[in-house]
Short mmCIF file of C-alpha atoms in Angstrom, two decimals:
data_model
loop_
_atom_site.label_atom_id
_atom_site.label_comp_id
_atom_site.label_asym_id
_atom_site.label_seq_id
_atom_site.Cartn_x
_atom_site.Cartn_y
_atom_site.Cartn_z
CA UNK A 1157 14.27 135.54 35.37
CA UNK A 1158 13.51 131.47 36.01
CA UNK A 1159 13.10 130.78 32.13
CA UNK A 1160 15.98 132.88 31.52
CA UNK A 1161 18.34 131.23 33.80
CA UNK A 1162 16.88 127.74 32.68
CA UNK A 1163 17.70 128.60 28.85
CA UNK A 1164 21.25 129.76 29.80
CA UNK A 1165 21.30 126.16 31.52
CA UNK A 1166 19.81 124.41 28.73
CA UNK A 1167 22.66 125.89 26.22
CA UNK A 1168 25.90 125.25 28.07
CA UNK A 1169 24.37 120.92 28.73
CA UNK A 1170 24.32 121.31 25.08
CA UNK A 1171 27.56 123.02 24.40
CA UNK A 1172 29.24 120.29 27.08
CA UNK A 1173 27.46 117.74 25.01
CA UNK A 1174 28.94 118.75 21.69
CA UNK A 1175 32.73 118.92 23.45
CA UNK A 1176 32.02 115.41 24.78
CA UNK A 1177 31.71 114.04 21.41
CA UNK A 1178 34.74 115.03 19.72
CA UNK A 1179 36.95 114.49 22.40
CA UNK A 1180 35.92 110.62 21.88
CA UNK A 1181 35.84 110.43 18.55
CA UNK A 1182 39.11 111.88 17.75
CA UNK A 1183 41.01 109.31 19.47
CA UNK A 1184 39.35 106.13 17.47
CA UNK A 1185 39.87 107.83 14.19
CA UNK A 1186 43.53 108.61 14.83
CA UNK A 1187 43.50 104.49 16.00
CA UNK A 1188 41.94 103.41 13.36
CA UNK A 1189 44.28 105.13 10.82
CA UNK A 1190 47.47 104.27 12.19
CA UNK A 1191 46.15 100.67 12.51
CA UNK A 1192 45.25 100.69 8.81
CA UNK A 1193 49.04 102.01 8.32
CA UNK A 1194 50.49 99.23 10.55
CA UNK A 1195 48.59 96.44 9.04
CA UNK A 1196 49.74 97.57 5.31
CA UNK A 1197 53.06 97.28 6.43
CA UNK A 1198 52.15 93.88 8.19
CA UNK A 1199 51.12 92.62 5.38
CA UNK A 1200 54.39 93.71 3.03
CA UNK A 1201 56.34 92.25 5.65
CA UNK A 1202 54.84 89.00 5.70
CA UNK A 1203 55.83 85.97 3.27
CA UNK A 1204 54.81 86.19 -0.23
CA UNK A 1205 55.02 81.94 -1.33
CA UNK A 1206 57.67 82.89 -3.89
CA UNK A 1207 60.59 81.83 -1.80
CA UNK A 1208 62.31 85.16 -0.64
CA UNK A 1209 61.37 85.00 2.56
CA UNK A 1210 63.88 83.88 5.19
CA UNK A 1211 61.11 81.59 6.58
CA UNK A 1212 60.43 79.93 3.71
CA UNK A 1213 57.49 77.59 4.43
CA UNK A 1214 57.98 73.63 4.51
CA UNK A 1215 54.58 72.30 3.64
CA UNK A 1216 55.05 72.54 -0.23
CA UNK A 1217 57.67 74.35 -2.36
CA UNK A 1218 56.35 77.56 -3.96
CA UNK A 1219 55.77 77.41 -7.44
CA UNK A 1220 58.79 79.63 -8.01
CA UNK A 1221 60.93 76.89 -5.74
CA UNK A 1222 59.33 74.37 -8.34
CA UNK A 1223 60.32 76.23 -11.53
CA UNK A 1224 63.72 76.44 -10.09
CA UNK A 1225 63.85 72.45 -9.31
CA UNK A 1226 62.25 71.75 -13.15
CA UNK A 1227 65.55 74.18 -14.41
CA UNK A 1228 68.23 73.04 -12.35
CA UNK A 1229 67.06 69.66 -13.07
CA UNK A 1230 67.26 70.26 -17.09
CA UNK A 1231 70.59 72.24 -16.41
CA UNK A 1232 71.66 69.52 -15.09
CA UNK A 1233 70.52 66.75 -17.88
CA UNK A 1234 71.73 69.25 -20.29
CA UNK A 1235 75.22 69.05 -19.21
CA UNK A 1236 75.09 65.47 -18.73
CA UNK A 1237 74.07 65.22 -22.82
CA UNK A 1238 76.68 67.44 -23.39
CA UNK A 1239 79.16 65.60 -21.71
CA UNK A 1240 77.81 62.39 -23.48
CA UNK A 1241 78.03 64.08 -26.77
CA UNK A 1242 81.78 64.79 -26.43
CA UNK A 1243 83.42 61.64 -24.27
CA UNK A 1244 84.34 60.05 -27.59
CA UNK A 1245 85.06 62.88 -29.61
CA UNK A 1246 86.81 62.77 -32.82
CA UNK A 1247 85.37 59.44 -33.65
CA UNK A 1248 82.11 59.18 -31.87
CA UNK A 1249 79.08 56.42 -33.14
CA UNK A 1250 77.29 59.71 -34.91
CA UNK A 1251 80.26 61.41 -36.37
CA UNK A 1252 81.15 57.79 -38.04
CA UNK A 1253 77.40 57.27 -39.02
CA UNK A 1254 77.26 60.89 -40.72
CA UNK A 1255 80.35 59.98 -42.99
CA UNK A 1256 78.77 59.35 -46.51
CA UNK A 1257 79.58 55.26 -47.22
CA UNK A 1258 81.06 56.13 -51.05
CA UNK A 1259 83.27 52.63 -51.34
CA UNK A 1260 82.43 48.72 -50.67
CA UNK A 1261 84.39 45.50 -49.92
CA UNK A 1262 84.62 43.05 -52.99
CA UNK A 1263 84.47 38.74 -52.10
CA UNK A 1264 88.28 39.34 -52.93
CA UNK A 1265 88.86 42.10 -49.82
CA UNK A 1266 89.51 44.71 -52.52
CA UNK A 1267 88.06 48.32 -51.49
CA UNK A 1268 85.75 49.55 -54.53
CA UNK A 1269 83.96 53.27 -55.09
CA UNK A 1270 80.37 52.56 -55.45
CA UNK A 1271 80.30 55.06 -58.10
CA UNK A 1272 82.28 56.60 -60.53
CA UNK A 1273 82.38 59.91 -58.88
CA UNK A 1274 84.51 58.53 -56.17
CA UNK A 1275 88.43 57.65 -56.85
CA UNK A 1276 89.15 54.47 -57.58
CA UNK A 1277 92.95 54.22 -56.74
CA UNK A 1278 92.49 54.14 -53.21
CA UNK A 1279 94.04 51.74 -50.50
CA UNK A 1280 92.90 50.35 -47.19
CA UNK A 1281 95.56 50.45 -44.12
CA UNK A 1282 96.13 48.39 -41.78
CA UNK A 1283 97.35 47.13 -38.68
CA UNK A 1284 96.75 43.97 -36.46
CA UNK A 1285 97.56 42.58 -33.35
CA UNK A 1286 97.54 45.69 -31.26
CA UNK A 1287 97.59 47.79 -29.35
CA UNK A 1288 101.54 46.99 -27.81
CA UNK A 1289 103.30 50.20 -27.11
CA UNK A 1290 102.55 53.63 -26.86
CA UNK A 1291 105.90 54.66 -28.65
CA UNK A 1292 104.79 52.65 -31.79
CA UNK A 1293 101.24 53.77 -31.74
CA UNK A 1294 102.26 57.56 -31.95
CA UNK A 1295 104.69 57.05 -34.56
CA UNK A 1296 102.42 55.48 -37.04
CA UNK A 1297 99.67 57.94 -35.80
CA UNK A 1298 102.27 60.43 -36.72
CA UNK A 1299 102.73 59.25 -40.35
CA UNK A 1300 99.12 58.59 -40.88
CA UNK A 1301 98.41 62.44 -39.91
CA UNK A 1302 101.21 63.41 -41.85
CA UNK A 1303 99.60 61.83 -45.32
CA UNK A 1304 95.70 62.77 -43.73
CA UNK A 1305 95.49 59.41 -43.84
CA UNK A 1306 93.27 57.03 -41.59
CA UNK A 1307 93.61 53.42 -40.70
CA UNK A 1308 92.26 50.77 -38.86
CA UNK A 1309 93.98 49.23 -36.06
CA UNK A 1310 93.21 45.72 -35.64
CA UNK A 1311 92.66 45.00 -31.59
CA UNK A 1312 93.27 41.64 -29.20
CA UNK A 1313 91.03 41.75 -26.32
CA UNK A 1314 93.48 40.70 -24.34
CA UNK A 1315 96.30 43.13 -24.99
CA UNK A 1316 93.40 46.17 -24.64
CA UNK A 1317 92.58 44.70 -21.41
CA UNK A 1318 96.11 44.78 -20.31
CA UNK A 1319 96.54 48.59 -21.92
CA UNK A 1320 93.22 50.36 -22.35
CA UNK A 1321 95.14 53.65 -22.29
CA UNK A 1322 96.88 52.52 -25.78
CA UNK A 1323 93.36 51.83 -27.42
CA UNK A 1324 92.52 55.30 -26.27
CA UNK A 1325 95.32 56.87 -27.91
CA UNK A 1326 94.35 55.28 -31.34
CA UNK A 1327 90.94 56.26 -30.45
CA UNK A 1328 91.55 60.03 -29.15
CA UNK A 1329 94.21 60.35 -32.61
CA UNK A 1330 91.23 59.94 -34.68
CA UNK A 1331 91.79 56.19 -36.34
CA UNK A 1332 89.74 53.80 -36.86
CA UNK A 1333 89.75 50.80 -34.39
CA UNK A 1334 88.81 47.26 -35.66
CA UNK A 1335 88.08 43.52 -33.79
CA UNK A 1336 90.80 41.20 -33.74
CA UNK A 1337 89.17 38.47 -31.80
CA UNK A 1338 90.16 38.20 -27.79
CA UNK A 1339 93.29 35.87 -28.10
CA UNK A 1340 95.46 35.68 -31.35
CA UNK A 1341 94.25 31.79 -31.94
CA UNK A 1342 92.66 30.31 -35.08
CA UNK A 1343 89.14 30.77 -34.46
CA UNK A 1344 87.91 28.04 -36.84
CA UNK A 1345 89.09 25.55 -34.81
CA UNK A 1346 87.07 26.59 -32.06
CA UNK A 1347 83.30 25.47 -31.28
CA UNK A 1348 80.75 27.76 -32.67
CA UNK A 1349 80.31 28.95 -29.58
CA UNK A 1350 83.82 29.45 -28.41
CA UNK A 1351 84.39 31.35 -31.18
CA UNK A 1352 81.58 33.82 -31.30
CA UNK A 1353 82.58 34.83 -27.56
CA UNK A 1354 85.95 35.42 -28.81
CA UNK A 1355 83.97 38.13 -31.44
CA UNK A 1356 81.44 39.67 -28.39
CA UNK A 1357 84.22 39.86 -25.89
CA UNK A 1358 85.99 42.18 -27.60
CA UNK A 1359 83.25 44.37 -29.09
CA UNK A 1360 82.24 44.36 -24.55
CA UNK A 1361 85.97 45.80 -23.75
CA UNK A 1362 86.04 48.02 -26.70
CA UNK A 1363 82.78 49.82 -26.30
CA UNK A 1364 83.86 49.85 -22.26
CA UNK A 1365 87.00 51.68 -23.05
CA UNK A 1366 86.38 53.94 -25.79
CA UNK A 1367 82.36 54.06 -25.62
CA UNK A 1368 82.01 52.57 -29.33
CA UNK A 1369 82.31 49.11 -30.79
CA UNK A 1370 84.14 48.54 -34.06
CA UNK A 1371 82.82 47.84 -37.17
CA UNK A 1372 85.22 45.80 -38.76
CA UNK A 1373 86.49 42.67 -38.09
CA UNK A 1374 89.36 40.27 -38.90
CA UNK A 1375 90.04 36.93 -37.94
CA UNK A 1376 93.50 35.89 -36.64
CA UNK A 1377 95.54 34.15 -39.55
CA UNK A 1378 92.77 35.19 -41.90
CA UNK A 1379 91.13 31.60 -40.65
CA UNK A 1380 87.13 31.64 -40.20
CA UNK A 1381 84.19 29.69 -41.43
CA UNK A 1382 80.71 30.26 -42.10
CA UNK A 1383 79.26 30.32 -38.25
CA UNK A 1384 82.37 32.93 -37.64
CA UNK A 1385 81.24 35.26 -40.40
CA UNK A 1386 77.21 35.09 -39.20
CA UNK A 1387 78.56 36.17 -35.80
CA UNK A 1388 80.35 38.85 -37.29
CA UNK A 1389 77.39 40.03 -39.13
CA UNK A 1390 75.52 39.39 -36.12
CA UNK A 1391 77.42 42.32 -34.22
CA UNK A 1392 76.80 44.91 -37.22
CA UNK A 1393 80.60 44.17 -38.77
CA UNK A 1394 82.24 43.81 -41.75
CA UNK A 1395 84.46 40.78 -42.27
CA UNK A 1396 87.79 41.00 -44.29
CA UNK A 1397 90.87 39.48 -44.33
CA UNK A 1398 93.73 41.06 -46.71
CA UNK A 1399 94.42 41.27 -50.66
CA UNK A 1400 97.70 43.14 -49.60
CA UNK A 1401 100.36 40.96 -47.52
CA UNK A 1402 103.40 43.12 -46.17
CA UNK A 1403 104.67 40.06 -45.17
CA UNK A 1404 106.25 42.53 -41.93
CA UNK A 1405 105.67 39.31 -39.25
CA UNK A 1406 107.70 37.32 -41.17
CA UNK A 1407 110.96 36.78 -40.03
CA UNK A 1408 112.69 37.23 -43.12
CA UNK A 1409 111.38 41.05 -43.34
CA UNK A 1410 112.18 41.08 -39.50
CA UNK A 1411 114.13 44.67 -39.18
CA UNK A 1412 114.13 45.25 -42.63
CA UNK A 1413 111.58 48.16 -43.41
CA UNK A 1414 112.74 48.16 -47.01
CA UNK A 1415 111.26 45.19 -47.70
CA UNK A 1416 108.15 45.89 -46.36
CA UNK A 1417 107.91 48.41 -48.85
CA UNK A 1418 109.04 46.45 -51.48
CA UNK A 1419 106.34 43.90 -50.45
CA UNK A 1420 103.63 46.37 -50.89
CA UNK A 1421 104.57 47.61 -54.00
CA UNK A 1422 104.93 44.11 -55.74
CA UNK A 1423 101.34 43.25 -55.53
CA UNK A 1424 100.02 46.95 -55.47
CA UNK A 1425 96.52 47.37 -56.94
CA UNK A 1426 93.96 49.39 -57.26
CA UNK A 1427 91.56 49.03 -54.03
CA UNK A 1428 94.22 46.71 -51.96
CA UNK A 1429 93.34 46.25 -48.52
CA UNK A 1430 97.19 46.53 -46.85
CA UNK A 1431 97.73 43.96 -43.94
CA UNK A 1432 100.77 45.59 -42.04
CA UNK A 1433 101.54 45.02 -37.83
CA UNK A 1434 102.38 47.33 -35.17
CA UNK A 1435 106.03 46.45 -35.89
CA UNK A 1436 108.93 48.60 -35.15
CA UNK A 1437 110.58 48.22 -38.76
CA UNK A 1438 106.79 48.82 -39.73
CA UNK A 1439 106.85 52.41 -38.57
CA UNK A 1440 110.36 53.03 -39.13
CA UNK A 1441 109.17 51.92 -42.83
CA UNK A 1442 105.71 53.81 -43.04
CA UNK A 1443 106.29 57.33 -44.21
CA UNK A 1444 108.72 56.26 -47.33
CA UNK A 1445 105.50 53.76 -47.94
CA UNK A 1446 103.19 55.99 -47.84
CA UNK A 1447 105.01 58.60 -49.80
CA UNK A 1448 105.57 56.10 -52.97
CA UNK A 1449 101.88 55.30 -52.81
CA UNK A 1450 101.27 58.56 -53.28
CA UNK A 1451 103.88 59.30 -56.06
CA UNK A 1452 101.86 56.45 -58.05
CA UNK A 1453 98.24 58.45 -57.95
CA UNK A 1454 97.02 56.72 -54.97
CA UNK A 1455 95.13 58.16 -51.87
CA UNK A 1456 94.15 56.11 -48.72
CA UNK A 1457 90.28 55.32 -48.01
CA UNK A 1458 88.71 56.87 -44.57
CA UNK A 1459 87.76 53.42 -43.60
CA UNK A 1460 84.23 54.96 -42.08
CA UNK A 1461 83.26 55.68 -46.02
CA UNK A 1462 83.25 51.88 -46.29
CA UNK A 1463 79.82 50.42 -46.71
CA UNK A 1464 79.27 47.21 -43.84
CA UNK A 1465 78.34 44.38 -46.27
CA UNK A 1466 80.47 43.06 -48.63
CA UNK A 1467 79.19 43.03 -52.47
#
């Protein structure tokens, strides 16, 4: 009966044992899972380094924050190029430089085709002593686009100083602008010096205003020397005076825009290099000018096709 009851004992300290056990472990497995759950989400939750977070941190930018620095950074030089590219446009440095040089200047001023696949009954305008008035400016513009002709227009430093919104115009309207020395005085009666400043001065203002310097130059009166022309060449332009005289300063042609036609014609060439002004009678005579020219065979040189050294 004693070794009975003691076995009976014996099994129910073991079955309490057993109970014991699982009601402990039970509890730290269900912990330990839902802490494994909670720390996954933890760790979704927490920054990443790639700059989505709302607490970005401020020791270094992510490499993402870099990549966007390195492209806003080119966006941004991008534009500025772009912008660069265009601020001149029709007649920017480039678009001049890409124009194929097909004619050259003579020691006479007479414009010549370098070949004899380019036309040789062409003529050079121009017009000095610029830029006045905007009225005058747009109505030779106006005949020059007209005939799809293009012209240089022969600038004083001081007059663009006073008006840099008329040597715009010329520029913006696709001509050709050209050096006409600072003040309208006979440079070779200036020092070396004096002279050459009159030249740089100019090409300063010039490539200040309209972002380009001109490549041609012509001295006031037609008056230089030797040290003049070095300067000239100096600043990468090509000297010229006329072979063509409208004679439309003079004060017998004053308001007479026949004549200045009639002057043209009389000592019309092949290759003449037209001096004409920004004159009223000038453009009141220009479109009847350029429309005889044209009856006789001739067509008017893109200055830009003109090779820089004389030959």
């Amino acid at each position: 009966m004693i070794r009975h009851t003691t076995a009976l004992i014996m099994i129910a300290c073991m079955l309490l044992s057993a109970c014991g056990t699982n009601d402990e472990t039970t509890p730290e497995s269900t912990k330990s899972s839902n802490e494994s759950v909670t720390s996954t989400q933890e760790q979704q939750n927490e920054p990443t380094g790639t700059g989505t977070d709302e607490r970005p941190s401020t020791d270094s930018p992510s490499p993402t924050d870099s990549n966007s620095d390195q492209q806003s950074t080119s966006d941004d030089e991008t534009s500025s190029t772009e912008k660069e590219g265009t601020d001149n446009s029709p007649m920017s440095q480039s678009a001049e430089d890409n124009i194929e040089k097909t004619y050259h200047m003579n020691a006479n001023y007479y414009i010549k085709p370098n070949d004899k696949t380019s036309e040789s009954k062409v003529v050079l305008l121009t017009f000095d002593d610029g830029p006045k008035e905007e009225k005058m400016i747009n109505g030779l513009i106006d005949t020059l686009d007209k005939h799809s002709a293009k012209a240089i227009f022969f600038v004083n430093g001081y007059r663009v100083k006073s008006h840099p919104e008329l040597l715009e115009i010329i520029h913006e309207r696709g001509q050709v602008v050209g050096n006409h020395a600072w003040d309208h005085e006979d440079l070779k009666k200036m020092s070396t010096t004096a002279a050459a400043k009159q030249v740089t001065d100019v090409q300063k203002i010039v490539k200040d205003t309209i972002g380009i310097e001109p490549q041609f130059f012509r001295p006031p009166f037609g008056s230089g020397n030797d040290a003049l022309k070095a300067t000239v060449k100096k600043n990468g332009m090509l000297y010229m005076t006329w072979s063509n005289g409208s004679l439309d300063w003079d004060k017998s042609t004053k308001n007479k825009p026949e004549k200045v036609i009639r002057n043209v014609l009389d000592q019309l060439n092949p290759g003449s290099n037209i001096l004409m002004h920004e004159l009223p009678w000038t453009v009141e005579a220009l479109d009847e000018l350029l429309t005889k020219l044209e009856q006789k065979g001739y067509t008017f040189v893109d200055p830009r096709s003109i090779e820089l050294k004389a030959r």
